[in-house]
Short mmCIF file of C-alpha atoms in Angstrom, two decimals:
data_model
loop_
_atom_site.label_atom_id
_atom_site.label_comp_id
_atom_site.label_asym_id
_atom_site.label_seq_id
_atom_site.Cartn_x
_atom_site.Cartn_y
_atom_site.Cartn_z
CA UNK A 1 -114.86 101.33 -32.47
CA UNK A 2 -114.46 104.25 -30.86
CA UNK A 3 -116.25 103.43 -27.56
CA UNK A 4 -113.87 100.03 -27.28
CA UNK A 5 -110.98 101.94 -27.44
CA UNK A 6 -112.11 104.15 -24.72
CA UNK A 7 -113.02 100.96 -22.55
CA UNK A 8 -109.36 99.62 -23.02
CA UNK A 9 -107.43 101.22 -20.61
CA UNK A 10 -109.61 101.55 -17.70
CA UNK A 11 -110.45 97.92 -17.99
CA UNK A 12 -106.49 97.27 -18.16
CA UNK A 13 -106.41 99.39 -14.96
CA UNK A 14 -108.90 97.56 -13.44
CA UNK A 15 -107.38 94.33 -13.80
CA UNK A 16 -104.11 95.30 -12.37
CA UNK A 17 -105.84 96.60 -9.14
CA UNK A 18 -107.42 93.08 -8.67
CA UNK A 19 -104.20 91.16 -9.33
CA UNK A 20 -102.66 93.42 -6.59
CA UNK A 21 -105.67 93.17 -4.12
CA UNK A 22 -105.38 89.05 -4.59
CA UNK A 23 -101.78 89.04 -4.11
CA UNK A 24 -102.03 91.16 -0.50
CA UNK A 25 -105.33 88.73 0.29
CA UNK A 26 -102.74 85.62 -0.61
CA UNK A 27 -100.36 86.88 1.88
CA UNK A 28 -102.30 87.75 4.62
CA UNK A 29 -104.14 84.18 4.38
CA UNK A 30 -100.65 82.26 4.66
CA UNK A 31 -99.21 83.90 7.13
CA UNK A 32 -102.33 83.69 9.29
CA UNK A 33 -102.71 79.97 8.43
CA UNK A 34 -99.17 78.78 9.72
CA UNK A 35 -99.14 75.93 12.32
CA UNK A 36 -98.65 76.21 15.78
CA UNK A 37 -95.86 74.20 15.75
CA UNK A 38 -93.90 76.64 13.16
CA UNK A 39 -95.15 79.46 15.74
CA UNK A 40 -93.47 77.86 18.46
CA UNK A 41 -90.36 76.97 16.78
CA UNK A 42 -89.90 80.79 15.71
CA UNK A 43 -90.31 81.89 19.38
CA UNK A 44 -87.86 79.48 20.47
CA UNK A 45 -85.28 80.40 17.77
CA UNK A 46 -85.82 83.90 18.40
CA UNK A 47 -85.13 83.64 22.20
CA UNK A 48 -81.14 83.12 22.31
CA UNK A 49 -81.22 85.93 19.55
CA UNK A 50 -82.46 88.32 22.18
CA UNK A 51 -80.62 86.80 24.73
CA UNK A 52 -77.24 87.17 22.67
CA UNK A 53 -78.27 90.87 21.95
CA UNK A 54 -78.53 91.80 25.80
CA UNK A 55 -75.15 90.46 26.29
CA UNK A 56 -71.57 91.99 25.30
CA UNK A 57 -70.98 91.04 21.36
CA UNK A 58 -68.41 87.96 21.31
CA UNK A 59 -65.00 89.00 19.92
CA UNK A 60 -65.10 87.69 16.16
CA UNK A 61 -63.68 90.83 14.36
CA UNK A 62 -60.17 91.65 13.49
CA UNK A 63 -57.78 94.25 15.50
CA UNK A 64 -57.10 97.11 13.53
CA UNK A 65 -53.35 97.01 12.89
CA UNK A 66 -53.64 93.32 11.88
CA UNK A 67 -54.49 91.24 9.14
CA UNK A 68 -57.28 88.51 9.34
CA UNK A 69 -58.35 85.79 7.67
CA UNK A 70 -61.50 83.31 9.17
CA UNK A 71 -61.35 81.02 6.48
CA UNK A 72 -57.56 80.05 7.29
CA UNK A 73 -57.91 81.26 11.21
CA UNK A 74 -54.76 83.26 11.06
CA UNK A 75 -54.09 86.54 12.28
CA UNK A 76 -50.99 88.62 11.21
CA UNK A 77 -49.40 91.60 12.97
CA UNK A 78 -46.40 91.97 11.18
CA UNK A 79 -44.12 94.66 11.38
CA UNK A 80 -46.89 97.17 13.10
CA UNK A 81 -44.81 98.58 16.05
CA UNK A 82 -47.15 96.96 18.62
CA UNK A 83 -45.82 97.68 22.18
CA UNK A 84 -48.63 95.01 23.64
CA UNK A 85 -50.53 91.99 22.30
CA UNK A 86 -53.50 92.98 20.85
CA UNK A 87 -57.11 92.89 23.40
CA UNK A 88 -59.57 92.09 20.30
CA UNK A 89 -58.20 89.20 18.95
CA UNK A 90 -60.94 86.80 17.08
CA UNK A 91 -61.73 83.67 18.79
CA UNK A 92 -61.13 82.04 15.68
CA UNK A 93 -57.49 82.51 15.62
CA UNK A 94 -55.15 79.28 15.49
CA UNK A 95 -52.22 80.76 13.90
CA UNK A 96 -51.05 84.24 15.45
CA UNK A 97 -47.98 86.00 13.99
CA UNK A 98 -46.59 88.93 16.11
CA UNK A 99 -43.51 89.61 14.55
CA UNK A 100 -41.48 92.43 14.14
CA UNK A 101 -42.73 94.82 16.69
CA UNK A 102 -41.60 96.37 20.05
CA UNK A 103 -43.31 94.46 22.65
CA UNK A 104 -40.12 94.45 24.96
CA UNK A 105 -42.02 92.95 27.80
CA UNK A 106 -44.35 89.87 27.71
CA UNK A 107 -46.38 89.95 31.35
CA UNK A 108 -48.31 87.39 32.99
CA UNK A 109 -51.69 86.66 31.43
CA UNK A 110 -50.42 88.68 28.19
CA UNK A 111 -52.86 86.45 26.30
CA UNK A 112 -55.62 86.15 28.87
CA UNK A 113 -59.19 86.67 27.38
CA UNK A 114 -62.60 86.17 27.96
CA UNK A 115 -63.88 83.39 26.61
CA UNK A 116 -60.15 81.88 26.12
CA UNK A 117 -58.18 81.56 22.85
CA UNK A 118 -58.91 77.81 22.95
CA UNK A 119 -58.01 77.50 19.17
CA UNK A 120 -54.53 79.17 19.41
CA UNK A 121 -51.97 76.51 18.26
CA UNK A 122 -48.89 78.55 16.72
CA UNK A 123 -47.82 81.75 18.33
CA UNK A 124 -45.21 83.26 16.65
CA UNK A 125 -43.52 86.44 18.53
CA UNK A 126 -39.59 86.44 16.52
CA UNK A 127 -37.88 89.64 15.76
CA UNK A 128 -40.50 91.71 18.19
CA UNK A 129 -37.37 92.95 20.82
CA UNK A 130 -38.49 90.89 23.76
CA UNK A 131 -36.41 91.72 26.38
CA UNK A 132 -38.35 89.93 29.37
CA UNK A 133 -41.01 87.19 29.26
CA UNK A 134 -42.41 86.76 32.96
CA UNK A 135 -44.02 83.98 34.63
CA UNK A 136 -47.22 82.77 33.40
CA UNK A 137 -47.29 84.63 30.28
CA UNK A 138 -48.69 82.04 28.39
CA UNK A 139 -51.26 81.17 30.56
CA UNK A 140 -55.25 80.47 29.34
CA UNK A 141 -53.82 79.25 26.04
CA UNK A 142 -54.93 75.43 26.30
CA UNK A 143 -54.13 74.73 22.75
CA UNK A 144 -50.79 76.43 22.11
CA UNK A 145 -48.75 73.78 20.64
CA UNK A 146 -45.90 75.78 18.74
CA UNK A 147 -43.92 78.83 20.34
CA UNK A 148 -41.38 80.63 18.69
CA UNK A 149 -39.24 83.56 20.38
CA UNK A 150 -36.35 83.41 17.84
CA UNK A 151 -34.33 86.50 17.15
CA UNK A 152 -35.23 88.33 20.48
CA UNK A 153 -32.80 90.36 23.09
CA UNK A 154 -34.02 87.89 25.91
CA UNK A 155 -32.17 89.40 29.01
CA UNK A 156 -34.77 87.52 31.77
CA UNK A 157 -36.91 84.35 30.64
CA UNK A 158 -38.51 83.75 34.04
CA UNK A 159 -38.03 79.89 35.11
CA UNK A 160 -42.09 79.72 34.99
CA UNK A 161 -42.76 81.16 31.95
CA UNK A 162 -44.12 77.97 30.41
CA UNK A 163 -45.78 76.44 33.36
CA UNK A 164 -47.46 79.34 35.03
CA UNK A 165 -46.97 81.41 38.53
CA UNK A 166 -46.62 78.06 40.60
CA UNK A 167 -45.28 75.08 38.59
CA UNK A 168 -45.71 72.84 41.45
CA UNK A 169 -49.72 73.13 41.10
CA UNK A 170 -50.13 74.28 37.70
CA UNK A 171 -51.17 72.19 34.37
CA UNK A 172 -48.15 71.10 31.95
CA UNK A 173 -47.76 72.86 29.07
CA UNK A 174 -49.50 71.69 26.23
CA UNK A 175 -46.50 73.32 24.14
CA UNK A 176 -44.60 70.40 21.66
CA UNK A 177 -42.16 72.66 19.67
CA UNK A 178 -40.22 75.51 21.52
CA UNK A 179 -37.96 77.75 19.25
CA UNK A 180 -35.25 79.92 20.75
CA UNK A 181 -33.11 80.24 17.86
CA UNK A 182 -30.92 83.27 17.41
CA UNK A 183 -31.32 85.16 20.94
CA UNK A 184 -29.52 88.03 20.59
CA UNK A 185 -27.49 89.30 23.72
CA UNK A 186 -28.46 92.57 25.10
CA UNK A 187 -26.31 95.75 24.12
CA UNK A 188 -25.60 96.32 28.31
CA UNK A 189 -24.04 93.57 29.30
CA UNK A 190 -25.25 94.20 32.99
CA UNK A 191 -28.93 93.31 31.78
CA UNK A 192 -27.85 89.73 32.33
CA UNK A 193 -28.04 90.10 35.84
CA UNK A 194 -25.07 87.59 36.67
CA UNK A 195 -26.50 84.88 34.65
CA UNK A 196 -25.71 82.84 31.97
CA UNK A 197 -28.27 82.03 28.65
CA UNK A 198 -27.19 78.60 29.26
CA UNK A 199 -28.55 78.67 32.87
CA UNK A 200 -31.68 80.64 31.96
CA UNK A 201 -33.01 78.20 29.50
CA UNK A 202 -31.95 75.41 31.58
CA UNK A 203 -34.02 76.85 34.38
CA UNK A 204 -37.24 77.60 32.25
CA UNK A 205 -36.98 74.18 30.90
CA UNK A 206 -36.90 72.18 34.03
CA UNK A 207 -39.23 74.24 36.05
CA UNK A 208 -42.10 71.97 37.43
CA UNK A 209 -41.76 69.41 34.70
CA UNK A 210 -44.05 71.59 32.79
CA UNK A 211 -42.34 70.44 29.07
CA UNK A 212 -42.49 66.99 30.09
CA UNK A 213 -44.51 66.82 26.34
CA UNK A 214 -42.03 68.79 24.68
CA UNK A 215 -41.16 67.29 21.54
CA UNK A 216 -39.11 69.26 19.49
CA UNK A 217 -36.39 72.03 21.10
CA UNK A 218 -34.41 74.49 18.90
CA UNK A 219 -31.35 76.31 20.36
CA UNK A 220 -29.35 77.08 17.04
CA UNK A 221 -27.32 80.01 16.68
CA UNK A 222 -26.77 80.88 20.31
CA UNK A 223 -23.11 81.08 21.05
CA UNK A 224 -23.59 78.21 23.42
CA UNK A 225 -20.36 77.55 25.06
CA UNK A 226 -21.46 74.40 27.01
CA UNK A 227 -24.79 72.63 28.11
CA UNK A 228 -25.88 72.47 31.55
CA UNK A 229 -26.23 69.06 33.01
CA UNK A 230 -29.36 69.28 33.90
CA UNK A 231 -30.64 70.64 30.49
CA UNK A 232 -32.71 67.94 29.15
CA UNK A 233 -33.49 66.04 32.53
CA UNK A 234 -36.97 67.20 32.40
CA UNK A 235 -37.66 66.60 28.78
CA UNK A 236 -38.35 62.66 28.51
CA UNK A 237 -40.34 63.10 25.60
CA UNK A 238 -37.87 65.01 23.13
CA UNK A 239 -37.71 63.82 19.53
CA UNK A 240 -35.48 66.76 17.95
CA UNK A 241 -33.12 68.99 19.28
CA UNK A 242 -31.26 71.32 17.23
CA UNK A 243 -27.90 73.05 18.59
CA UNK A 244 -26.05 73.62 15.18
CA UNK A 245 -24.30 77.00 14.73
CA UNK A 246 -22.96 77.04 18.53
CA UNK A 247 -19.75 77.37 20.05
CA UNK A 248 -19.77 73.74 21.87
CA UNK A 249 -16.64 72.18 22.85
CA UNK A 250 -17.30 69.24 24.49
CA UNK A 251 -20.86 67.25 25.56
CA UNK A 252 -19.12 65.63 28.93
CA UNK A 253 -21.41 67.14 31.22
CA UNK A 254 -24.92 66.59 29.26
CA UNK A 255 -26.48 63.34 29.38
CA UNK A 256 -28.84 61.99 26.74
CA UNK A 257 -29.68 58.80 28.30
CA UNK A 258 -33.10 59.27 29.20
CA UNK A 259 -34.08 60.79 25.99
CA UNK A 260 -35.26 57.12 24.67
CA UNK A 261 -37.50 58.75 22.00
CA UNK A 262 -34.65 61.18 20.54
CA UNK A 263 -35.11 61.01 17.02
CA UNK A 264 -32.43 63.65 15.51
CA UNK A 265 -29.93 65.72 17.29
CA UNK A 266 -27.94 68.44 15.15
CA UNK A 267 -24.05 69.18 16.37
CA UNK A 268 -23.29 70.94 13.34
CA UNK A 269 -20.93 73.81 13.20
CA UNK A 270 -20.21 73.82 16.34
CA UNK A 271 -16.11 73.76 18.20
CA UNK A 272 -16.40 69.75 18.85
CA UNK A 273 -12.84 68.15 18.91
CA UNK A 274 -13.59 64.70 20.34
CA UNK A 275 -16.67 63.01 21.42
CA UNK A 276 -15.71 60.78 24.57
CA UNK A 277 -16.54 57.40 25.41
CA UNK A 278 -19.27 58.28 27.68
CA UNK A 279 -21.24 60.19 25.34
CA UNK A 280 -20.61 57.52 22.29
CA UNK A 281 -22.06 54.96 24.81
CA UNK A 282 -25.20 57.22 25.41
CA UNK A 283 -25.64 58.10 21.71
CA UNK A 284 -25.36 54.42 20.87
CA UNK A 285 -28.16 53.27 23.41
CA UNK A 286 -30.74 55.65 21.89
CA UNK A 287 -32.86 53.25 19.59
CA UNK A 288 -33.88 55.89 16.96
CA UNK A 289 -31.58 58.68 17.02
CA UNK A 290 -29.85 60.39 14.24
CA UNK A 291 -26.88 62.61 14.82
CA UNK A 292 -25.47 65.21 12.51
CA UNK A 293 -21.95 66.51 12.86
CA UNK A 294 -20.84 68.43 10.04
CA UNK A 295 -18.31 71.04 10.15
CA UNK A 296 -16.49 70.38 13.52
CA UNK A 297 -12.72 70.83 14.05
CA UNK A 298 -12.05 67.43 14.77
CA UNK A 299 -8.64 66.78 16.49
CA UNK A 300 -6.91 63.85 15.08
CA UNK A 301 -4.52 62.69 17.88
CA UNK A 302 -4.42 59.44 19.98
CA UNK A 303 -7.83 60.52 21.85
CA UNK A 304 -9.53 60.21 18.77
CA UNK A 305 -8.87 56.44 18.59
CA UNK A 306 -12.59 55.43 20.12
CA UNK A 307 -14.35 57.80 18.02
CA UNK A 308 -12.96 56.84 14.91
CA UNK A 309 -13.51 53.06 15.58
CA UNK A 310 -17.41 53.86 16.96
CA UNK A 311 -17.85 55.81 13.42
CA UNK A 312 -16.81 52.88 11.52
CA UNK A 313 -19.02 50.40 13.46
CA UNK A 314 -22.18 52.65 14.07
CA UNK A 315 -25.33 53.64 11.84
CA UNK A 316 -26.07 56.32 14.36
CA UNK A 317 -24.25 59.26 12.45
CA UNK A 318 -25.45 60.89 9.28
CA UNK A 319 -23.17 61.59 6.70
CA UNK A 320 -20.13 60.33 8.59
CA UNK A 321 -18.25 59.98 5.66
CA UNK A 322 -17.64 63.74 5.30
CA UNK A 323 -16.38 64.31 8.63
CA UNK A 324 -12.44 65.13 8.22
CA UNK A 325 -9.90 66.13 10.81
CA UNK A 326 -8.92 69.84 11.04
CA UNK A 327 -6.19 69.34 13.64
CA UNK A 328 -3.03 68.94 13.66
CA UNK A 329 -1.68 70.26 10.31
CA UNK A 330 -0.30 66.99 9.21
CA UNK A 331 -3.78 65.31 9.20
CA UNK A 332 -5.95 68.32 7.89
CA UNK A 333 -8.61 67.23 5.50
CA UNK A 334 -7.99 63.50 6.12
CA UNK A 335 -11.42 61.84 6.21
CA UNK A 336 -11.95 60.18 9.59
CA UNK A 337 -13.44 56.93 8.44
CA UNK A 338 -10.06 56.34 6.74
CA UNK A 339 -8.03 56.96 9.73
CA UNK A 340 -6.22 53.74 11.52
CA UNK A 341 -4.53 53.70 15.05
CA UNK A 342 -1.14 53.88 13.68
CA UNK A 343 -1.97 57.48 12.23
CA UNK A 344 -3.37 59.00 15.78
CA UNK A 345 -0.51 59.79 18.08
CA UNK A 346 0.21 62.72 20.64
CA UNK A 347 3.28 64.39 19.42
CA UNK A 348 3.41 67.57 21.10
CA UNK A 349 2.86 70.01 18.83
CA UNK A 350 2.65 73.76 19.46
CA UNK A 351 1.08 76.41 17.66
CA UNK A 352 2.50 78.45 15.01
CA UNK A 353 2.67 81.56 17.68
CA UNK A 354 3.72 79.59 20.14
CA UNK A 355 6.62 78.17 18.07
CA UNK A 356 7.40 81.40 16.99
CA UNK A 357 7.72 82.70 20.62
CA UNK A 358 10.08 79.97 21.16
CA UNK A 359 12.46 80.66 18.27
CA UNK A 360 12.72 84.22 19.32
CA UNK A 361 13.47 83.22 23.11
CA UNK A 362 15.95 80.88 21.67
CA UNK A 363 17.72 83.43 19.99
CA UNK A 364 17.97 86.28 22.37
CA UNK A 365 19.73 83.32 24.81
CA UNK A 366 22.30 82.57 22.18
CA UNK A 367 23.08 86.12 21.71
CA UNK A 368 23.66 86.46 25.76
CA UNK A 369 25.74 83.34 25.85
CA UNK A 370 27.78 84.88 22.84
CA UNK A 371 28.81 87.96 24.77
CA UNK A 372 29.16 86.04 28.02
CA UNK A 373 31.96 83.82 26.40
CA UNK A 374 33.46 87.22 24.69
CA UNK A 375 33.83 89.13 27.76
CA UNK A 376 35.59 86.05 29.13
CA UNK A 377 37.87 85.88 26.32
CA UNK A 378 38.68 89.37 26.56
CA UNK A 379 39.49 89.10 30.44
CA UNK A 380 41.33 85.91 30.08
CA UNK A 381 44.74 86.97 31.84
CA UNK A 382 42.94 88.76 34.48
CA UNK A 383 40.93 85.74 35.18
CA UNK A 384 44.23 83.26 34.93
CA UNK A 385 45.82 85.32 37.55
CA UNK A 386 42.74 85.13 39.61
CA UNK A 387 42.43 81.57 39.49
CA UNK A 388 45.85 81.11 40.56
CA UNK A 389 45.61 83.12 43.66
CA UNK A 390 42.60 80.99 44.69
CA UNK A 391 44.38 78.08 43.88
CA UNK A 392 47.42 79.44 46.16
CA UNK A 393 45.15 80.34 49.20
CA UNK A 394 43.30 77.07 48.89
CA UNK A 395 46.83 75.27 48.67
CA UNK A 396 48.08 77.38 51.88
CA UNK A 397 44.83 76.70 53.82
CA UNK A 398 45.10 72.82 52.87
CA UNK A 399 48.35 72.70 54.31
CA UNK A 400 47.41 74.25 57.72
CA UNK A 401 44.71 71.85 58.12
CA UNK A 402 47.38 68.94 57.18
CA UNK A 403 49.92 70.37 59.84
CA UNK A 404 47.06 70.30 62.59
CA UNK A 405 46.05 66.88 61.42
CA UNK A 406 49.47 65.62 61.87
CA UNK A 407 49.65 67.30 65.48
CA UNK A 408 46.74 65.65 66.67
CA UNK A 409 47.93 62.29 65.47
CA UNK A 410 51.40 62.06 67.47
CA UNK A 411 50.86 62.17 71.30
CA UNK A 412 54.22 63.66 71.67
CA UNK A 413 53.32 66.36 69.71
CA UNK A 414 50.42 66.72 71.14
CA UNK A 415 51.89 67.04 74.99
CA UNK A 416 54.49 69.29 73.51
CA UNK A 417 51.95 71.69 71.74
CA UNK A 418 49.92 72.02 75.04
CA UNK A 419 52.93 72.37 77.29
CA UNK A 420 55.54 74.58 75.30
CA UNK A 421 54.90 77.13 72.51
CA UNK A 422 56.09 75.68 69.15
#
């Protein structure tokens, strides 16, 4: 028994060593017996890896000041005080947010990368204090569909900002949605360089037909006073046009005739007084359009008759039962659909300020007239004597003319007066 006890640990150590040796031999045999096909595939698979290691690493990380989500393909660089677009954007980015920064200027090729950001589809640059967007700023973004430049003090928007440096040879922009809401005017009026915002936007929209694939255009809250005649001429594919919360007084100079695919036209919260026959006919000719006209100061006079008749017949205007008159005072809050031709007249109604001015002028003229009559009354005796003197002088003068007439009429008196002194 003692001898058996002494052999137990030694036998256990021997078995453990044998097991380890067997595992080593088994691994060596299995590795040496791999088929040649497996070894060839392994070598071919290792070749791209070695080639890739020889090239610079592809951009796939996240820029330092940004937040990235590869699963959502989104990069957010929000409120980071960036002065330029990050250079190391990941290739997978589809949605890029660069809001609330200090970009100031967007130069040509601002998003040009190698390889290009082919997946980038939505770009949001709102509220980044952009003052200038140069020609070709959005080149090398073949997948860009949505661009938001809202809430920026844009003083200079190049006509070729969306079409590249040379619009005549550049490919059309892939943009489908362009959002230019609430463009803040620059603090220094001289920065406009004698150009209106309306003209600047019109030049960018029509340059080289680059945006002929655009389907949504938002120009809300920009204090637009008018729409340039050719603003929409190069946008035949437009489906949604948002012009709400501006200062548009009339649509006379803009044409909607070529927007045959237009589905929604938002004109709420403007300064429209009436829509004339030409505009009504164009809107009626668009097969799919829906027009929104709420919160405009409609003037219900004789010029409104055609529009009222059109509203009663058309189904184009959404919420037309809510449209009411703002002027004149007697028509205020009257529903346009309830008006009749007898209600619409063109009486010359003056604004209250002008009425007050005319009342004051009438009072002054009446006071001057009263003073003049008082002066005449106080000097009535002198005026009467003066009038008598004038009458006597006129009588003597007329008697002299009468005497001369009688002498000229009688030949005898004529000879007498010529030969002797009478």
